[in-house]
Amino acid sequence: MDELHEECGVIAIYHLSTAEASPLCPPQGRYEVSRLVPRMLLDLQNRGQLSAGITTYAPDRKQIIDTHKDAGTVTEVFHLNQRPLYHKLMDEYAGRAAIGHVRYATCGQDDRSYAQPFERHHIKKYKWFSFAFNGQLANYEELRQSLLSDGNTYLARETDTEILMHFICGALKEGDRDLLHVCEKLTTRLDGTYNIVFLNACGEMFVARDPLGIKPLCYAFDGSLFAAASESVALFNLGFSAEQIKNVEPGQVIIVNENEVRFERFAPSPRTAHCFFEWAYFANVASTLDGKSVYLARKRLGEELAAEEDIPLDDDCIVVPVPDTSKAAADGMAYALHIPCMEGLIRNRYSGRTFIEAGEYRWRKAETKYTPLPEVLEGKKVFLVEDSIVRSTTMRVLIHRIRTVGKAKEIHVRVACPPITGPCFYGTDMSTYSELFATQFFAKTNLPVSEWILTPEIQKEMTADIGADSLHFLPVRAMSRAIGIPVLNLCQACINGDYPTEWGCKLARLAKENYDNGISGRTYECK
């Protein structure tokens, strides 16, 4: 993937006291289900690598709820490679309920203070809580100004997580302990995407998904152990069966305590707007989201690429995926075209992700990330399959190295996604038009964004710009077809300009104005 990144992932787990210990519990027993959190977060590491954290609940502990978090990967934060330190940490934070988080920043800084969960202490147990969320509040600036308007309020961080924490505090301040009512109050103020996991010192937990269901969230319950996660793979690898794993419905909150699990609706959901990029790239290929397999969706995207192919095929043709998330699409394309799919690029799995490095470092990072194999590529017509081209840095490096190091005869880039023509305000780190590869070509037409169409002329310019022999994108209509969800139930704003919320539309207009006026900086931060 070309430097595109999802914001974060969340998990929650709770062992009820009214039932026998679940067979999925750790050997230490049901009062230490918190030990399952690191393994769940590892399955969500694809969603964020900058920080990780956990809050646990133990009613007999002095710190009834307690939080451990830090900057770094799950392995680093939980000392998974240092068994004595890991066991000491798990003993210290042992609990019968827990929430967890992995993070990548779309706003704010990368230091420990921005890591989640966010814990808020209070003398009242029901007001002492911790929470984490996956998403982004599109009306962040409006909410921020409303909090600061009295002149006596101070915000310590530039993050919508802190904003959300204060609004949760405000809902609880009114003396309403019913967590359903808290969610109902929140949804009247929030615009954007927000999957929330919450745990308080009374042993009450809730898991909520925003009314549009933009980001995925699922749960499983075997009668005694309840668990929820951003992706199904974290629950499946915990031991839940595919039949036990279900979706948290958009606008639904699941409230859990020591005695029961309640399913409530806190907001109507007249339509959904599931992020199509979850299937195209973000999610673990082993996950099933809202009833649709990620692997099968990517395989069908490759078949869609094959149906669009117009280059004459011969014995020199091979399909090469950009590791790793393009593999399923490349396999689907190659199988449909009856040509080999070969590993012409080997990924260095220890070099990190290119989006972690900024600016001038990206090119060098991309060079060290992939090694071309001349034994596979030399003299071949290479159909290079990629998930998307966002900023184009990685693609330029790959084409250069495949041609000069791999000695390929031709390079035909095939992208299993339409051109990214608009920013995202719902949790993906691309909030400006200027950072998008496709923008410069469409903007030269002087047409309104709603009339941007990929013409043969634009495609030819793009091809020359990245140094390929040809370049094909999938049409927008192919995405819904491959995923198996109707267009009206998907968010495809970054490829069709149809933003599903009021503030998403406002920010899109502001982002275009900034681009036209040469104003740089994230759209959220531009005044």
CSV table of N, CA and C in Angstrom, one decimal, residues 42-135:
chain,number,residue,atom,x,y,z
A,42,LEU,N,-2.5,-8.0,19.1
A,42,LEU,CA,-1.5,-8.4,18.0
A,42,LEU,C,-2.3,-8.7,16.7
A,43,ASP,N,-3.5,-9.2,16.8
A,43,ASP,CA,-4.3,-9.5,15.6
A,43,ASP,C,-4.8,-8.2,15.0
A,44,LEU,N,-4.7,-7.1,15.7
A,44,LEU,CA,-5.1,-5.8,15.2
A,44,LEU,C,-4.0,-4.8,14.9
A,45,GLN,N,-2.7,-5.4,15.0
A,45,GLN,CA,-1.6,-4.5,14.9
A,45,GLN,C,-1.5,-3.8,13.5
A,46,ASN,N,-2.2,-4.4,12.5
A,46,ASN,CA,-2.2,-3.8,11.2
A,46,ASN,C,-2.9,-2.5,11.2
A,47,ARG,N,-3.7,-2.2,12.3
A,47,ARG,CA,-4.5,-1.0,12.3
A,47,ARG,C,-3.8,0.2,13.1
A,48,GLY,N,-2.6,-0.1,13.6
A,48,GLY,CA,-1.9,0.9,14.3
A,48,GLY,C,-0.6,0.4,15.0
A,49,GLN,N,0.5,1.1,14.8
A,49,GLN,CA,1.8,0.6,15.4
A,49,GLN,C,2.5,1.6,16.2
A,50,LEU,N,1.8,2.8,16.4
A,50,LEU,CA,2.5,3.8,17.2
A,50,LEU,C,2.4,3.7,18.7
A,51,SER,N,1.3,3.1,19.2
A,51,SER,CA,1.2,2.9,20.6
A,51,SER,C,0.1,1.8,20.9
A,52,ALA,N,0.1,1.3,22.1
A,52,ALA,CA,-0.8,0.3,22.5
A,52,ALA,C,-1.1,0.5,24.0
A,53,GLY,N,-2.2,0.0,24.4
A,53,GLY,CA,-2.6,0.1,25.8
A,53,GLY,C,-3.7,-0.8,26.3
A,54,ILE,N,-3.8,-0.9,27.6
A,54,ILE,CA,-4.9,-1.7,28.2
A,54,ILE,C,-5.4,-1.0,29.5
A,55,THR,N,-6.6,-1.1,29.8
A,55,THR,CA,-7.2,-0.8,31.1
A,55,THR,C,-7.9,-2.0,31.6
A,56,THR,N,-7.7,-2.4,32.8
A,56,THR,CA,-8.3,-3.6,33.4
A,56,THR,C,-9.2,-3.2,34.6
A,57,TYR,N,-10.1,-4.1,34.9
A,57,TYR,CA,-11.0,-3.9,36.1
A,57,TYR,C,-10.8,-5.1,37.0
A,58,ALA,N,-10.5,-4.7,38.3
A,58,ALA,CA,-10.4,-5.7,39.4
A,58,ALA,C,-11.0,-5.1,40.6
A,59,PRO,N,-12.2,-5.6,41.0
A,59,PRO,CA,-12.9,-4.9,42.2
A,59,PRO,C,-12.2,-5.0,43.5
A,60,ASP,N,-11.3,-6.0,43.7
A,60,ASP,CA,-10.6,-6.1,45.0
A,60,ASP,C,-9.2,-5.4,45.0
A,61,ARG,N,-8.9,-4.7,43.9
A,61,ARG,CA,-7.6,-4.0,43.8
A,61,ARG,C,-7.8,-2.6,44.2
A,62,LYS,N,-6.7,-2.0,44.8
A,62,LYS,CA,-6.8,-0.6,45.2
A,62,LYS,C,-7.1,0.3,44.1
A,63,GLN,N,-6.4,0.1,43.0
A,63,GLN,CA,-6.7,0.8,41.7
A,63,GLN,C,-7.8,-0.1,41.0
A,64,ILE,N,-9.0,0.2,41.2
A,64,ILE,CA,-10.1,-0.7,40.7
A,64,ILE,C,-10.0,-0.8,39.2
A,65,ILE,N,-9.8,0.3,38.5
A,65,ILE,CA,-9.4,0.2,37.1
A,65,ILE,C,-8.1,0.9,37.0
A,66,ASP,N,-7.2,0.3,36.2
A,66,ASP,CA,-5.8,0.7,36.1
A,66,ASP,C,-5.4,0.6,34.6
A,67,THR,N,-4.6,1.5,34.2
A,67,THR,CA,-4.2,1.5,32.8
A,67,THR,C,-2.7,1.4,32.6
A,68,HIS,N,-2.3,0.6,31.6
A,68,HIS,CA,-0.9,0.5,31.1
A,68,HIS,C,-0.9,0.8,29.7
A,69,LYS,N,-0.1,1.8,29.2
A,69,LYS,CA,0.0,2.2,27.8
A,69,LYS,C,1.3,2.8,27.6
A,70,ASP,N,1.8,2.8,26.3
A,70,ASP,CA,3.0,3.4,26.0
A,70,ASP,C,3.1,3.5,24.4
A,71,ALA,N,4.1,4.3,24.0
A,71,ALA,CA,4.4,4.3,22.5
A,71,ALA,C,5.1,3.1,22.2
A,72,GLY,N,4.8,2.5,21.0
A,72,GLY,CA,5.5,1.3,20.5
A,72,GLY,C,4.5,0.3,20.0
A,73,THR,N,5.0,-0.8,19.5
A,73,THR,CA,4.1,-1.9,19.1
A,73,THR,C,3.6,-2.7,20.3
A,74,VAL,N,2.7,-3.6,20.0
A,74,VAL,CA,2.1,-4.4,21.1
A,74,VAL,C,3.2,-5.2,21.7
A,75,THR,N,4.1,-5.8,20.9
A,75,THR,CA,5.3,-6.6,21.5
A,75,THR,C,6.1,-5.7,22.4
A,76,GLU,N,6.4,-4.5,22.0
A,76,GLU,CA,7.2,-3.6,22.8
A,76,GLU,C,6.5,-3.2,24.1
A,77,VAL,N,5.2,-2.8,24.0
A,77,VAL,CA,4.5,-2.2,25.1
A,77,VAL,C,4.2,-3.2,26.2
A,78,PHE,N,4.0,-4.5,25.7
A,78,PHE,CA,3.6,-5.6,26.7
A,78,PHE,C,4.8,-6.5,26.9
A,79,HIS,N,6.0,-6.2,26.4
A,79,HIS,CA,7.2,-7.0,26.7
A,79,HIS,C,7.0,-8.4,26.3
A,80,LEU,N,6.5,-8.7,25.2
A,80,LEU,CA,6.2,-10.0,24.8
A,80,LEU,C,7.4,-10.8,24.5
A,81,ASN,N,8.6,-10.2,24.3
A,81,ASN,CA,9.8,-10.9,24.0
A,81,ASN,C,10.6,-11.0,25.3
A,82,GLN,N,10.1,-10.6,26.4
A,82,GLN,CA,10.8,-10.7,27.7
A,82,GLN,C,9.8,-11.3,28.7
A,83,ARG,N,9.8,-12.6,28.8
A,83,ARG,CA,8.8,-13.3,29.6
A,83,ARG,C,8.7,-12.8,31.0
A,84,PRO,N,9.8,-12.6,31.8
A,84,PRO,CA,9.6,-12.2,33.2
A,84,PRO,C,8.9,-10.8,33.3
A,85,LEU,N,9.3,-9.9,32.4
A,85,LEU,CA,8.6,-8.6,32.4
A,85,LEU,C,7.1,-8.7,32.0
A,86,TYR,N,6.9,-9.6,31.0
A,86,TYR,CA,5.5,-9.8,30.6
A,86,TYR,C,4.6,-10.3,31.7
A,87,HIS,N,5.1,-11.4,32.4
A,87,HIS,CA,4.3,-12.0,33.4
A,87,HIS,C,4.1,-11.0,34.6
A,88,LYS,N,5.2,-10.2,34.9
A,88,LYS,CA,5.0,-9.2,36.0
A,88,LYS,C,3.9,-8.2,35.6
A,89,LEU,N,3.9,-7.8,34.4
A,89,LEU,CA,2.9,-6.8,33.9
A,89,LEU,C,1.5,-7.4,34.0
A,90,MET,N,1.4,-8.7,33.5
A,90,MET,CA,0.1,-9.3,33.5
A,90,MET,C,-0.4,-9.5,34.9
A,91,ASP,N,0.5,-9.8,35.9
A,91,ASP,CA,0.1,-10.0,37.3
A,91,ASP,C,-0.4,-8.7,37.9
A,92,GLU,N,0.4,-7.6,37.5
A,92,GLU,CA,0.0,-6.3,38.1
A,92,GLU,C,-1.3,-5.8,37.6
A,93,TYR,N,-1.6,-6.1,36.3
A,93,TYR,CA,-2.9,-5.6,35.7
A,93,TYR,C,-3.9,-6.7,35.5
A,94,ALA,N,-3.8,-7.8,36.3
A,94,ALA,CA,-4.8,-8.8,36.2
A,94,ALA,C,-6.2,-8.3,36.5
A,95,GLY,N,-7.2,-8.7,35.7
A,95,GLY,CA,-8.6,-8.3,36.0
A,95,GLY,C,-9.6,-9.2,35.2
A,96,ARG,N,-10.8,-9.1,35.7
A,96,ARG,CA,-11.9,-9.9,35.1
A,96,ARG,C,-12.5,-9.2,33.9
A,97,ALA,N,-12.1,-7.9,33.6
A,97,ALA,CA,-12.6,-7.2,32.4
A,97,ALA,C,-11.5,-6.3,32.0
A,98,ALA,N,-11.5,-6.0,30.7
A,98,ALA,CA,-10.4,-5.1,30.1
A,98,ALA,C,-10.9,-4.5,28.8
A,99,ILE,N,-10.3,-3.4,28.5
A,99,ILE,CA,-10.4,-2.8,27.2
A,99,ILE,C,-9.0,-2.6,26.7
A,100,GLY,N,-8.8,-2.5,25.3
A,100,GLY,CA,-7.4,-2.3,24.8
A,100,GLY,C,-7.5,-1.5,23.5
A,101,HIS,N,-6.3,-1.1,23.1
A,101,HIS,CA,-6.2,-0.2,21.9
A,101,HIS,C,-4.9,-0.3,21.3
A,102,VAL,N,-4.9,-0.2,19.9
A,102,VAL,CA,-3.7,0.1,19.2
A,102,VAL,C,-3.9,1.3,18.3
A,103,ARG,N,-2.9,2.2,18.1
A,103,ARG,CA,-3.1,3.5,17.6
A,103,ARG,C,-2.1,3.9,16.5
A,104,TYR,N,-2.6,4.6,15.5
A,104,TYR,CA,-1.8,5.4,14.6
A,104,TYR,C,-2.5,6.8,14.6
A,105,ALA,N,-1.7,7.9,14.6
A,105,ALA,CA,-2.2,9.2,14.7
A,105,ALA,C,-2.6,9.8,13.4
A,106,THR,N,-3.9,10.3,13.3
A,106,THR,CA,-4.3,11.2,12.2
A,106,THR,C,-4.3,12.6,12.7
A,107,CYS,N,-4.2,12.8,14.0
A,107,CYS,CA,-4.0,14.1,14.6
A,107,CYS,C,-3.3,14.0,15.9
A,108,GLY,N,-2.7,15.1,16.4
A,108,GLY,CA,-2.0,15.0,17.7
A,108,GLY,C,-0.6,14.4,17.5
A,109,GLN,N,0.1,14.1,18.6
A,109,GLN,CA,1.4,13.7,18.6
A,109,GLN,C,1.6,12.2,18.8
A,110,ASP,N,2.8,11.7,18.6
A,110,ASP,CA,3.1,10.3,18.7
A,110,ASP,C,3.6,9.8,20.0
A,111,ASP,N,3.6,10.7,21.0
A,111,ASP,CA,4.2,10.3,22.3
A,111,ASP,C,3.2,9.6,23.2
A,112,ARG,N,3.7,9.1,24.4
A,112,ARG,CA,2.9,8.3,25.2
A,112,ARG,C,1.6,8.9,25.7
A,113,SER,N,1.6,10.3,25.9
A,113,SER,CA,0.4,10.9,26.4
A,113,SER,C,-0.8,10.8,25.5
A,114,TYR,N,-0.6,10.5,24.2
A,114,TYR,CA,-1.7,10.4,23.3
A,114,TYR,C,-2.1,8.9,23.1
A,115,ALA,N,-1.4,8.0,23.7
A,115,ALA,CA,-1.8,6.6,23.7
A,115,ALA,C,-3.1,6.4,24.4
A,116,GLN,N,-3.8,5.4,23.9
A,116,GLN,CA,-5.1,5.1,24.5
A,116,GLN,C,-5.0,3.7,25.2
A,117,PRO,N,-5.9,3.4,26.1
A,117,PRO,CA,-7.1,4.1,26.6
A,117,PRO,C,-6.8,5.3,27.4
A,118,PHE,N,-7.8,6.2,27.4
A,118,PHE,CA,-7.7,7.4,28.2
A,118,PHE,C,-8.5,7.1,29.5
A,119,GLU,N,-7.8,7.3,30.7
A,119,GLU,CA,-8.5,7.0,32.0
A,119,GLU,C,-8.7,8.4,32.7
A,120,ARG,N,-9.9,8.4,33.2
A,120,ARG,CA,-10.3,9.7,34.0
A,120,ARG,C,-10.7,9.3,35.4
A,121,HIS,N,-9.9,9.7,36.4
A,121,HIS,CA,-10.1,9.4,37.8
A,121,HIS,C,-11.2,10.3,38.4
A,122,HIS,N,-12.0,9.8,39.3
A,122,HIS,CA,-13.0,10.5,40.0
A,122,HIS,C,-13.3,9.8,41.3
A,123,ILE,N,-13.8,10.6,42.3
A,123,ILE,CA,-14.1,10.0,43.6
A,123,ILE,C,-15.3,9.1,43.5
A,124,LYS,N,-16.2,9.5,42.6
A,124,LYS,CA,-17.4,8.6,42.4
A,124,LYS,C,-17.0,7.5,41.4
A,125,LYS,N,-17.3,6.3,41.8
A,125,LYS,CA,-16.9,5.1,41.0
A,125,LYS,C,-17.5,5.1,39.6
A,126,TYR,N,-18.8,5.5,39.5
A,126,TYR,CA,-19.4,5.5,38.2
A,126,TYR,C,-18.8,6.6,37.2
A,127,LYS,N,-18.1,7.6,37.8
A,127,LYS,CA,-17.5,8.6,37.0
A,127,LYS,C,-16.0,8.4,36.8
A,128,TRP,N,-15.5,7.3,37.4
A,128,TRP,CA,-14.1,6.9,37.2
A,128,TRP,C,-14.1,5.9,36.1
A,129,PHE,N,-13.6,6.3,35.0
A,129,PHE,CA,-13.8,5.4,33.8
A,129,PHE,C,-12.5,5.5,32.9
A,130,SER,N,-12.5,4.6,32.0
A,130,SER,CA,-11.5,4.6,30.9
A,130,SER,C,-12.2,4.2,29.6
A,131,PHE,N,-11.7,4.7,28.5
A,131,PHE,CA,-12.3,4.4,27.2
A,131,PHE,C,-11.2,4.5,26.1
A,132,ALA,N,-11.6,3.9,25.0
A,132,ALA,CA,-10.7,4.0,23.8
A,132,ALA,C,-11.7,4.0,22.6
A,133,PHE,N,-11.2,4.6,21.5
A,133,PHE,CA,-12.1,4.7,20.4
A,133,PHE,C,-11.3,4.6,19.0
A,134,ASN,N,-12.0,4.0,18.1
A,134,ASN,CA,-11.5,3.9,16.7
A,134,ASN,C,-12.4,4.8,15.8
A,135,GLY,N,-11.7,5.8,15.2
A,135,GLY,CA,-12.5,6.7,14.3
A,135,GLY,C,-11.9,8.0,14.3
